[in-house]
mmCIF file of C-alpha atoms in Angstrom:
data_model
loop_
_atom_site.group_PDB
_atom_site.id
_atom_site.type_symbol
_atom_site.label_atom_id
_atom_site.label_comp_id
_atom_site.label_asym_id
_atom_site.label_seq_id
_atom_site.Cartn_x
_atom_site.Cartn_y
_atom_site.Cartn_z
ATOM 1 C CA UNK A 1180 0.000 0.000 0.000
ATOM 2 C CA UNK A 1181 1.584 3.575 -0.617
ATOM 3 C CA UNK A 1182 2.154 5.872 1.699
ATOM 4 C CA UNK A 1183 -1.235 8.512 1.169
ATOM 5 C CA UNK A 1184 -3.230 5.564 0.787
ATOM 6 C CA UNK A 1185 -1.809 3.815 4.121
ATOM 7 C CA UNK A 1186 -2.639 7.586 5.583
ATOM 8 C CA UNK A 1187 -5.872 7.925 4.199
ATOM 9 C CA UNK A 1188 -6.611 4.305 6.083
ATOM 10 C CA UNK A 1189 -5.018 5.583 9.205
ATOM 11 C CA UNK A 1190 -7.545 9.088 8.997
ATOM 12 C CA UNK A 1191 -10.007 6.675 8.319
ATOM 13 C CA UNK A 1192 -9.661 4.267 11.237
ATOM 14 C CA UNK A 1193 -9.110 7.162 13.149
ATOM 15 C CA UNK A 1194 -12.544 8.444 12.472
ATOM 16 C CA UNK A 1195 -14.053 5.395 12.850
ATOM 17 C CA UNK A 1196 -12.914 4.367 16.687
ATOM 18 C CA UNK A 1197 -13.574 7.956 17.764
ATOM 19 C CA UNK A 1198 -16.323 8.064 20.031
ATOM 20 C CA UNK A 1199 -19.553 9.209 18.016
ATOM 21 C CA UNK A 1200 -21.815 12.067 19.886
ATOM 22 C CA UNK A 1201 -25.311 11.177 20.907
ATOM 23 C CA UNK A 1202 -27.706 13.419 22.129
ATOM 24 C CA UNK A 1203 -30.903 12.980 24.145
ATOM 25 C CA UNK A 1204 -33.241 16.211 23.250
ATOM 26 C CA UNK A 1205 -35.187 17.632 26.152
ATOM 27 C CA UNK A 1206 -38.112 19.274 24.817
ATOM 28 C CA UNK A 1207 -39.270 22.593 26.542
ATOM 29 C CA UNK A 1208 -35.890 22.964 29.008
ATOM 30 C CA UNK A 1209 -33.567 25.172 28.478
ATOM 31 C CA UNK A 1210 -29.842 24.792 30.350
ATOM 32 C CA UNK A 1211 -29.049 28.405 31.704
ATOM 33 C CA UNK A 1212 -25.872 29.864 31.826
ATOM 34 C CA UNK A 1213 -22.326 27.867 31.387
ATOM 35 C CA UNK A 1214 -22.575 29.687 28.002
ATOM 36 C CA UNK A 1215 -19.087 29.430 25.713
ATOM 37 C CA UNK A 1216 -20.776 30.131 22.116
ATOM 38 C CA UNK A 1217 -23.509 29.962 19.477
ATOM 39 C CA UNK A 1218 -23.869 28.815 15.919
ATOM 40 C CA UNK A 1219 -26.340 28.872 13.570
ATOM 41 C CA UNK A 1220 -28.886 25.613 13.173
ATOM 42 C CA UNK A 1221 -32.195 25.975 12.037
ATOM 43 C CA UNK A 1222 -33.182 22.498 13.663
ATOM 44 C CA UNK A 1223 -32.025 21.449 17.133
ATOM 45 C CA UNK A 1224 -30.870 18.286 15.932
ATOM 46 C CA UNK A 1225 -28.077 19.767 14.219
ATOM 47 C CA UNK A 1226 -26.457 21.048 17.734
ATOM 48 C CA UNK A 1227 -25.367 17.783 18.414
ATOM 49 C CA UNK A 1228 -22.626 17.040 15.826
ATOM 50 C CA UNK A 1229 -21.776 21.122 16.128
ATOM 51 C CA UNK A 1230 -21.437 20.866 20.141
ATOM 52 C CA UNK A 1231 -18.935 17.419 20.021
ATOM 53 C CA UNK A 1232 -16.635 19.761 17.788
ATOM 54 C CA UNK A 1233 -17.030 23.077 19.738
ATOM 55 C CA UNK A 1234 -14.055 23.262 22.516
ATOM 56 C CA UNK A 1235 -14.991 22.571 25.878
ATOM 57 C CA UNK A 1236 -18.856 21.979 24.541
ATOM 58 C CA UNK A 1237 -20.520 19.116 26.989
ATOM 59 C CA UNK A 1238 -24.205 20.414 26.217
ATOM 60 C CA UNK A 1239 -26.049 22.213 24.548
ATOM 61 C CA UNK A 1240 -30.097 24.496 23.824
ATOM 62 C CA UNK A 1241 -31.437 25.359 21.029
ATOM 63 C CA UNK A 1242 -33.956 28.608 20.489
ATOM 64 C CA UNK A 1243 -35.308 29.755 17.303
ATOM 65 C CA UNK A 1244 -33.581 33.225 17.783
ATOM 66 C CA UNK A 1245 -32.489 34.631 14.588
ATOM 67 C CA UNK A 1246 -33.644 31.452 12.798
ATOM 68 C CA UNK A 1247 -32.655 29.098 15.146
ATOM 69 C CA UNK A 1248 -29.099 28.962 17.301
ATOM 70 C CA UNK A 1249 -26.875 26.542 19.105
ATOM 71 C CA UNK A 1250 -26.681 27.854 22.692
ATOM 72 C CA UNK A 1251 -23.450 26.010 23.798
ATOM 73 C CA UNK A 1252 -22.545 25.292 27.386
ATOM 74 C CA UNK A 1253 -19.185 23.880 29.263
ATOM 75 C CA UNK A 1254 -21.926 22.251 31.544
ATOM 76 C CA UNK A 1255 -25.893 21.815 32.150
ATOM 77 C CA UNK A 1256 -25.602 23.865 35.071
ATOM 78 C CA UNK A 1257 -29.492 24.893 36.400
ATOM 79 C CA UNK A 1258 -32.423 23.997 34.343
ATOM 80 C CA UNK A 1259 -35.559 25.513 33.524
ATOM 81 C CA UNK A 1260 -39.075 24.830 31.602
ATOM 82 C CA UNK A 1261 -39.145 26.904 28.457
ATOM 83 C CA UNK A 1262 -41.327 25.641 26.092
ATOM 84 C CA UNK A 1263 -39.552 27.484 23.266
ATOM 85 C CA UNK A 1264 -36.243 25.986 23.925
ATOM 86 C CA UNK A 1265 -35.009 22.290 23.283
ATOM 87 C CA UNK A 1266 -31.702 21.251 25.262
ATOM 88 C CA UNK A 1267 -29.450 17.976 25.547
ATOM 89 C CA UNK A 1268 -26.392 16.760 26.895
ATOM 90 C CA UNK A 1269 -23.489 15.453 24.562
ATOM 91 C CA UNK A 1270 -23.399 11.620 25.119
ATOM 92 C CA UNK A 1271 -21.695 9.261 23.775
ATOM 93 C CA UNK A 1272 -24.116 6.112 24.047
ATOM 94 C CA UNK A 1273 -27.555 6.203 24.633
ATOM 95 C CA UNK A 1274 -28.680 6.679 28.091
ATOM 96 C CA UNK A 1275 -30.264 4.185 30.324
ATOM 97 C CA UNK A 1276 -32.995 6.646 31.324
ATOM 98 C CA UNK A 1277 -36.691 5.568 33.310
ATOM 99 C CA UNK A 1278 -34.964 3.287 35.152
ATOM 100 C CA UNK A 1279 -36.958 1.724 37.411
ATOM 101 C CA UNK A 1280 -35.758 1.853 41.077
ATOM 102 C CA UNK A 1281 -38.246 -0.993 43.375
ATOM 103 C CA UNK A 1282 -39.238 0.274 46.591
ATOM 104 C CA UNK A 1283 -37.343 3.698 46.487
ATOM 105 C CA UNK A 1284 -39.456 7.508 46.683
ATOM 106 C CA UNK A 1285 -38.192 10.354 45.725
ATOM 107 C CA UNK A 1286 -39.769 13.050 48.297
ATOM 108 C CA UNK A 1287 -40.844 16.468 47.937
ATOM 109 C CA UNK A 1288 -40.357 18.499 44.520
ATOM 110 C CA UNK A 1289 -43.868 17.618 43.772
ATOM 111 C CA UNK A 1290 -45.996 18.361 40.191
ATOM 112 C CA UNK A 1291 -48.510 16.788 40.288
ATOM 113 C CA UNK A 1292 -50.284 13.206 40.161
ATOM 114 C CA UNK A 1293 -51.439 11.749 37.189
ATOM 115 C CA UNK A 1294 -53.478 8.178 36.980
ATOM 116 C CA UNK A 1295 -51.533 5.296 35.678
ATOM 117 C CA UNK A 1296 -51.894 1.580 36.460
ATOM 118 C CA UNK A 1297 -48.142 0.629 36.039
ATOM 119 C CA UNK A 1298 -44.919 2.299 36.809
ATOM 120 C CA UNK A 1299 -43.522 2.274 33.525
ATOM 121 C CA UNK A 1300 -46.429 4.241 32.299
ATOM 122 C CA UNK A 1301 -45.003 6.782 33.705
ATOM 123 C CA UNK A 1302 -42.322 7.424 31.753
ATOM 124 C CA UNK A 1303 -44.321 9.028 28.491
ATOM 125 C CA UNK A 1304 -46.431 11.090 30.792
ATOM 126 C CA UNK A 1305 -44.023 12.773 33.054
ATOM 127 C CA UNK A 1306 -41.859 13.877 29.352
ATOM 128 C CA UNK A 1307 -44.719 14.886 27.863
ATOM 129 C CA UNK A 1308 -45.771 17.160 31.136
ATOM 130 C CA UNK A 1309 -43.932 19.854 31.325
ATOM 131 C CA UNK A 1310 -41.655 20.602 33.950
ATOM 132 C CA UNK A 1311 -41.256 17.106 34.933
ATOM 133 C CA UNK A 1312 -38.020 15.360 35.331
ATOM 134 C CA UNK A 1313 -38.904 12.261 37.463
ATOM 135 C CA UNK A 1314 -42.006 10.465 39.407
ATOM 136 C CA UNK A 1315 -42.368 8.064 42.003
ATOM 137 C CA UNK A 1316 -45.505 5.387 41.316
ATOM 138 C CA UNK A 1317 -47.728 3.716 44.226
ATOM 139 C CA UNK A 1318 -50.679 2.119 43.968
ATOM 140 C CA UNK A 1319 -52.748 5.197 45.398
ATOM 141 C CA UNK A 1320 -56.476 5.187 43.692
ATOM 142 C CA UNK A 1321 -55.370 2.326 41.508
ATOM 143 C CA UNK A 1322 -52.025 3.294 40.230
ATOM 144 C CA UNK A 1323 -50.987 7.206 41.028
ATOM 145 C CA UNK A 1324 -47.504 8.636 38.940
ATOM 146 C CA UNK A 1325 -46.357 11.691 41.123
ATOM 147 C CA UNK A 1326 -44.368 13.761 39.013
ATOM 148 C CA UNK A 1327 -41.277 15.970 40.343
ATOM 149 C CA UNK A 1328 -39.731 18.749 39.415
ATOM 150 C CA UNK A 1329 -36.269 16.717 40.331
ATOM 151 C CA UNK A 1330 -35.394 13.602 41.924
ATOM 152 C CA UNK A 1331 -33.733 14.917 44.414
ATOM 153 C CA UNK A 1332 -34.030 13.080 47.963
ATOM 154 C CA UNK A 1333 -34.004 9.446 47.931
ATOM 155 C CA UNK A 1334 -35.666 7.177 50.866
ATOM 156 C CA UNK A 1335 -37.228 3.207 50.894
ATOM 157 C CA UNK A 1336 -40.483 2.950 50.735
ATOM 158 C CA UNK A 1337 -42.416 -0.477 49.844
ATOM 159 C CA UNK A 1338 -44.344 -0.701 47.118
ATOM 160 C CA UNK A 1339 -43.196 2.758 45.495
ATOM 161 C CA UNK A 1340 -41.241 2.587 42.130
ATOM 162 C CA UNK A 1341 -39.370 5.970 41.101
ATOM 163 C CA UNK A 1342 -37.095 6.825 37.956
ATOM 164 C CA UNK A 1343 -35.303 10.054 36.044
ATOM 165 C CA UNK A 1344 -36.897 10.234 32.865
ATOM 166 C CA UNK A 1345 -33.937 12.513 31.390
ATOM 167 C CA UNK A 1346 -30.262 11.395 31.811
ATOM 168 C CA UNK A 1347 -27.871 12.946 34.275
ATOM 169 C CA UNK A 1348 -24.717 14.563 33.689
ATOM 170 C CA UNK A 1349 -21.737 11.772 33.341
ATOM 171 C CA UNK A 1350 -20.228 11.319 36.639
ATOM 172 C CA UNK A 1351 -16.713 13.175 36.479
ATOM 173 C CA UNK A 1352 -13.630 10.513 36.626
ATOM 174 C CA UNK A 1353 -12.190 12.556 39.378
ATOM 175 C CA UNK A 1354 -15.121 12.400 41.925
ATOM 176 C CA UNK A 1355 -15.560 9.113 43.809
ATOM 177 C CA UNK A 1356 -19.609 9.883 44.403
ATOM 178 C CA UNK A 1357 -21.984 10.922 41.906
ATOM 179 C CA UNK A 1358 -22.485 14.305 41.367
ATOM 180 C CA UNK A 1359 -26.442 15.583 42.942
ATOM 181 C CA UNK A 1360 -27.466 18.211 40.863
ATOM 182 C CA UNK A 1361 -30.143 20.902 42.103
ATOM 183 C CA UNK A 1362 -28.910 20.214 45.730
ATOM 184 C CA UNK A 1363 -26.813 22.419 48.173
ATOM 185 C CA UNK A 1364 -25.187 21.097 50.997
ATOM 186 C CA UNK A 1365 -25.934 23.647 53.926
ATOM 187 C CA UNK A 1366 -23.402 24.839 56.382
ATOM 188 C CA UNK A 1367 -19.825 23.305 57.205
ATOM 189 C CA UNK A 1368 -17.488 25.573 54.825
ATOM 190 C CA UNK A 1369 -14.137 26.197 55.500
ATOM 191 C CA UNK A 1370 -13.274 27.780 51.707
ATOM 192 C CA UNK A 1371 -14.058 27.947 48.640
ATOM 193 C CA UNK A 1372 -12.118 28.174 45.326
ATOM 194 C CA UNK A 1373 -12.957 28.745 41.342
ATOM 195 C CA UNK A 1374 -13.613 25.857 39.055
ATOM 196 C CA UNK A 1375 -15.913 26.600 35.615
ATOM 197 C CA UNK A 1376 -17.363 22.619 36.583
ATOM 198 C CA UNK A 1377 -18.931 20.743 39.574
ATOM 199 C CA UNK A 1378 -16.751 18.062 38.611
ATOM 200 C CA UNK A 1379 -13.129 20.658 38.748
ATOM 201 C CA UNK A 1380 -14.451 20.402 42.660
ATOM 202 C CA UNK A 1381 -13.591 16.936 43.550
ATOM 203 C CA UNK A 1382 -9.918 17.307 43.087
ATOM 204 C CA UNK A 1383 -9.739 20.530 44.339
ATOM 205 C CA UNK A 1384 -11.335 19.297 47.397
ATOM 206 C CA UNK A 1385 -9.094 15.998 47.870
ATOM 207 C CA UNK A 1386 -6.323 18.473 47.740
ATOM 208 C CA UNK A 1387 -7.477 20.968 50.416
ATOM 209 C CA UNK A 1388 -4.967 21.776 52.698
ATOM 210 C CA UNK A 1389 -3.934 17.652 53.242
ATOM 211 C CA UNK A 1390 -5.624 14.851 53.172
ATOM 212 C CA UNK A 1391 -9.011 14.724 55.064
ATOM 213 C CA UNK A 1392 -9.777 18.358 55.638
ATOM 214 C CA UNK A 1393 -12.431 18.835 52.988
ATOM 215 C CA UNK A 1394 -14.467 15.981 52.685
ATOM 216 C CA UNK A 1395 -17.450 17.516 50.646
ATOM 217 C CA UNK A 1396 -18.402 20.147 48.422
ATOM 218 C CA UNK A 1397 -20.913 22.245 46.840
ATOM 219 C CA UNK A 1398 -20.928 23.908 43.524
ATOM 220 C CA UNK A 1399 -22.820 27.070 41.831
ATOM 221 C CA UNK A 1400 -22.001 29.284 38.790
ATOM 222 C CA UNK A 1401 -21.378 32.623 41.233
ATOM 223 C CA UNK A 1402 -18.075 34.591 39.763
ATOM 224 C CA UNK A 1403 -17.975 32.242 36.941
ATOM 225 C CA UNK A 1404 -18.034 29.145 38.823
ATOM 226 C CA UNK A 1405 -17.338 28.422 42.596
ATOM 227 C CA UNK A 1406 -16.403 25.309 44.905
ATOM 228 C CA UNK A 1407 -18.106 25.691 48.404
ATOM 229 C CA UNK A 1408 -15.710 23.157 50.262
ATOM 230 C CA UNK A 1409 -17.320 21.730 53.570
ATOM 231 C CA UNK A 1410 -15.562 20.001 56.033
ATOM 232 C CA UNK A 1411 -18.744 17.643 56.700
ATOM 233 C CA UNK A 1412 -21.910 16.845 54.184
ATOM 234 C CA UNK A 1413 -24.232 18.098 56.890
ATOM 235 C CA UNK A 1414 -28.096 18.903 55.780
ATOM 236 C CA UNK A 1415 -29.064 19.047 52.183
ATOM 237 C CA UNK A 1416 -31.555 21.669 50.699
ATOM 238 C CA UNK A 1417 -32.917 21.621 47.397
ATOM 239 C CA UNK A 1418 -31.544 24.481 45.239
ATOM 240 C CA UNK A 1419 -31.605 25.426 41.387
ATOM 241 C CA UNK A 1420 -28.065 25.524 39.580
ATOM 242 C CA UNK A 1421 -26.056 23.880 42.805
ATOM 243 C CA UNK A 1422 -24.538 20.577 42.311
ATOM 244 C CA UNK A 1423 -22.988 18.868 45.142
ATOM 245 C CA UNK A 1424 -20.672 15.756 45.973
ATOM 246 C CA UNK A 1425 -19.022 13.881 49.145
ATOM 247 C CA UNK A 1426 -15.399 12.674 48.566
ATOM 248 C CA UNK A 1427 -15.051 11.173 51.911
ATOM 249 C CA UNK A 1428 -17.808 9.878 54.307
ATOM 250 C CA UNK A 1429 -18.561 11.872 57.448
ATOM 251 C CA UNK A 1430 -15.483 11.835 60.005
ATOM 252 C CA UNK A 1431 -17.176 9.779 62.997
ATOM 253 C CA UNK A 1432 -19.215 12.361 65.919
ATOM 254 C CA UNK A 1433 -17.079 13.483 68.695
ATOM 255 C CA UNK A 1434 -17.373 12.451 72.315
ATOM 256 C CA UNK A 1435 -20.539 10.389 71.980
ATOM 257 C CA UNK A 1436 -20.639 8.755 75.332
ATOM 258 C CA UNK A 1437 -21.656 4.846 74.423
ATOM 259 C CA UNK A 1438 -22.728 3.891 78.043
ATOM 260 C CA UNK A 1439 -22.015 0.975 79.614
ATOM 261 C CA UNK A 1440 -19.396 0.080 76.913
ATOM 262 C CA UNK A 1441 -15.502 -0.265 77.903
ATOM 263 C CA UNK A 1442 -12.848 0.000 75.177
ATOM 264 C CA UNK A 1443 -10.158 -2.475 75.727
ATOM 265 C CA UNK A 1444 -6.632 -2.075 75.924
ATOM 266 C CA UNK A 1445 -4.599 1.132 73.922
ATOM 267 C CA UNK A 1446 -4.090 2.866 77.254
ATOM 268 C CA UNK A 1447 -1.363 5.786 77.435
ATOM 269 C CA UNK A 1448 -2.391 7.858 80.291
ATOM 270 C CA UNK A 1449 -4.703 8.519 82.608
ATOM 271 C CA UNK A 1450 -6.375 11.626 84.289
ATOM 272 C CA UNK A 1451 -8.968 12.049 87.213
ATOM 273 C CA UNK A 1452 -12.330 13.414 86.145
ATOM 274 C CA UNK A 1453 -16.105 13.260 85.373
ATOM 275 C CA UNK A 1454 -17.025 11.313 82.419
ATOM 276 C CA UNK A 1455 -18.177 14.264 80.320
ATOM 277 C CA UNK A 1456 -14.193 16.179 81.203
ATOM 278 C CA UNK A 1457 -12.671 13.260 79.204
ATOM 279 C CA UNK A 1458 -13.585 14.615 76.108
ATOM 280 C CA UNK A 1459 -11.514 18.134 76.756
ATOM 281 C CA UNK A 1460 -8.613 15.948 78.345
ATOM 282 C CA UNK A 1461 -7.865 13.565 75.447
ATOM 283 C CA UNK A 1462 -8.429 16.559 72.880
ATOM 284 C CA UNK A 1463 -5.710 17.878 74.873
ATOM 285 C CA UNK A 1464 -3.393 15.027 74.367
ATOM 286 C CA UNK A 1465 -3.848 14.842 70.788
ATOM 287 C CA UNK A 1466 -3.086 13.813 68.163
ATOM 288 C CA UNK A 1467 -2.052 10.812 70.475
ATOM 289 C CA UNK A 1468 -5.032 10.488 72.133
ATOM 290 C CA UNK A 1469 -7.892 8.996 69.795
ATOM 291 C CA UNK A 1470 -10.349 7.662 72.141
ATOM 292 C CA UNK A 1471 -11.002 7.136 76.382
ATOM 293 C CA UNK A 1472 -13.201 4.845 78.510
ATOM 294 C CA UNK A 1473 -14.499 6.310 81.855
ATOM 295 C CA UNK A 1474 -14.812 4.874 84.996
ATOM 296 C CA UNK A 1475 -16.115 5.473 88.500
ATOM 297 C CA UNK A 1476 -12.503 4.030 89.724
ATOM 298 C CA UNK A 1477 -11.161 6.391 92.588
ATOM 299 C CA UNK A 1478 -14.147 8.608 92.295
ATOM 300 C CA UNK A 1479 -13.754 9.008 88.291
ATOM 301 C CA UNK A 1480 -11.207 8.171 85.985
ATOM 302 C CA UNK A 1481 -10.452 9.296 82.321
ATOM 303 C CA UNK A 1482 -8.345 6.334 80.689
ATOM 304 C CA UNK A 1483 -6.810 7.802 77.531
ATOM 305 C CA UNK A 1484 -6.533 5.882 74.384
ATOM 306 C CA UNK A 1485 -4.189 5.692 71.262
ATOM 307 C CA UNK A 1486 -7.797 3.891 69.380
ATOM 308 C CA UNK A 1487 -10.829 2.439 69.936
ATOM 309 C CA UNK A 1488 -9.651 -1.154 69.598
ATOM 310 C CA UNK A 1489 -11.689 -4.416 70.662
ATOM 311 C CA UNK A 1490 -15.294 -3.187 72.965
ATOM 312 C CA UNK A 1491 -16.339 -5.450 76.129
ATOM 313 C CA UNK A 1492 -19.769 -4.598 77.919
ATOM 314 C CA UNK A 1493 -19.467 -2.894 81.275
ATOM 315 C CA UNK A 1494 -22.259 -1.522 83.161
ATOM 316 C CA UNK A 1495 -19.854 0.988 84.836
ATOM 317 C CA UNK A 1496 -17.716 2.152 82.478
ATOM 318 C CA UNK A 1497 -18.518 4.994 79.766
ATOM 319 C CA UNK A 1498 -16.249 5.522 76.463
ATOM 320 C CA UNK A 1499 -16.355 7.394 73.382
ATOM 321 C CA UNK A 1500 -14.004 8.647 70.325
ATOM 322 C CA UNK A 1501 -12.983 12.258 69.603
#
């Protein structure tokens, strides 16, 4: 084979194994804000194939403005119901969307409730309503789909069936936990930092001030794009444009006496005192100190602990981790 026909192949194979862009239209949303450029389309389809070769382009609305435009975005960022606009994110496989969770309810963000005898029904209706995003399905007046504004809180509940009818945001390869957009971790900051994406967060966040120190984060488009880093998840709060993640789980609640429990062995010192002054004198001994059990031994004794270690029952003795 000679050499422009062997690079001819090459272009073409090249071509060929390249991930192909696939787009899921949301009818009647538009994505606000995250805006990085516009091109002409006078069909919303087209957006698509323009958006996977627009820099930085992960999604997209279209409007008729001017004939019709390509609105395109570096993220989804806060949705809204706009019955003039069509939206989509920029896939790369069709999504799994409607499905089905068993026995799961997403509460609050409530539409409205619409008759249907199955869960899967549900899927058409809630798309075709507008302003829906997701339901939950019980078997309320013979088969009820509550529609929802988002999915936001999840909880068990027998015999209730909930799905997204629209597909989320791929999860960013840098965050450990999915990404909850529309939510806002309340309270617990200790910084915050720029990133254009929800996802920039996550390694921002691992890298806060050592390891440990930020273990969550929340995310909104304020100055361009902002990390709220928290130091705990805390309470969550439904709230447009905010997406939020954990990186690490919650760091175990201080000085929670577990009565009648005695932590074995791991002793280093020991102080006189009340069971509730342990807590202050093992948080002065730290970072050695880790843990204590309390006794009533010589009118109250603090026994300080380098960990928690193996737990025996004891009726008289009090412990707890700080």
């Amino acid at each position: 084979m000679s050499i422009p026909r062997r690079l001819e192949a090459m272009k073409y194979m090249a071509v060929m194994q390249a991930p192909q862009p696939y787009c899921y239209i949301e009818n009647g949303y538009d994505y606000v804000d995250n805006d990085i450029g516009n091109e002409p389309a006078d069909d919303a389809s087209k957006c698509c194939q323009k958006c996977y070769v627009f820099p930085k382009c992960s999604a997209w609305s279209w409007s008729n403005l001017n004939g019709g435009t390509c609105w395109f975005k570096s993220a989804q960022g806060a949705i809204v119901v706009n019955a003039n606009v069509k939206s989509s994110l920029l896939l790369y496989s069709p999504p799994n969307v409607c499905q089905l969770q068993a026995d799961i309810d997403y509460v609050d963000n409530d539409l409205a409730r619409v008759n249907s005898p199955t869960a899967s029904g549900c899927c058409d209706l809630c798309r075709n309503y507008p302003g829906c995003r997701a339901f939950s399905h019980n078997n309320y007046n013979g088969g009820s789909c509550w529609f929802k504004k988002a999915k936001g809180q999840t909880v068990p509940a027998t015999g209730v069936t909930s799905a997204e009818v629209y597909p989320a945001p791929p999860k960013d390869s840098s965050c450990p936990n999915a990404l909850q957009e529309n939510t806002d971790y309340v309270d617990n900051d200790i910084g915050n930092a720029k990133s254009s994406t929800p996802g920039g967060c996550c390694t921002i966040c691992k890298n806060w001030n050592g390891n440990g120190v930020c273990r969550a984060f929340s995310w909104s488009n304020y100055g361009g794009g902002t990390c709220w880093l928290k130091s705990a998840k805390g309470n969550t709060m439904q709230k447009n444009g905010v997406t939020s993640s954990t990186i690490l789980d919650n760091p175990p609640v201080s000085c929670v006496l577990e009565d009648g429990i005695d932590y074995v062995g791991n002793d280093f010192a020991n102080v006189p005192g009340t069971a509730d002054s342990c807590c202050a004198a093992c948080k002065a001994k730290a970072p050695m100190c880790k843990a204590y059990s309390w006794s009533n031994h010589q009118g109250g004794t603090c026994w300080l602990k380098t960990a928690k270690g193996q737990t025996a029952m004891n009726p008289n003795v009090k412990s707890a981790i700080i």
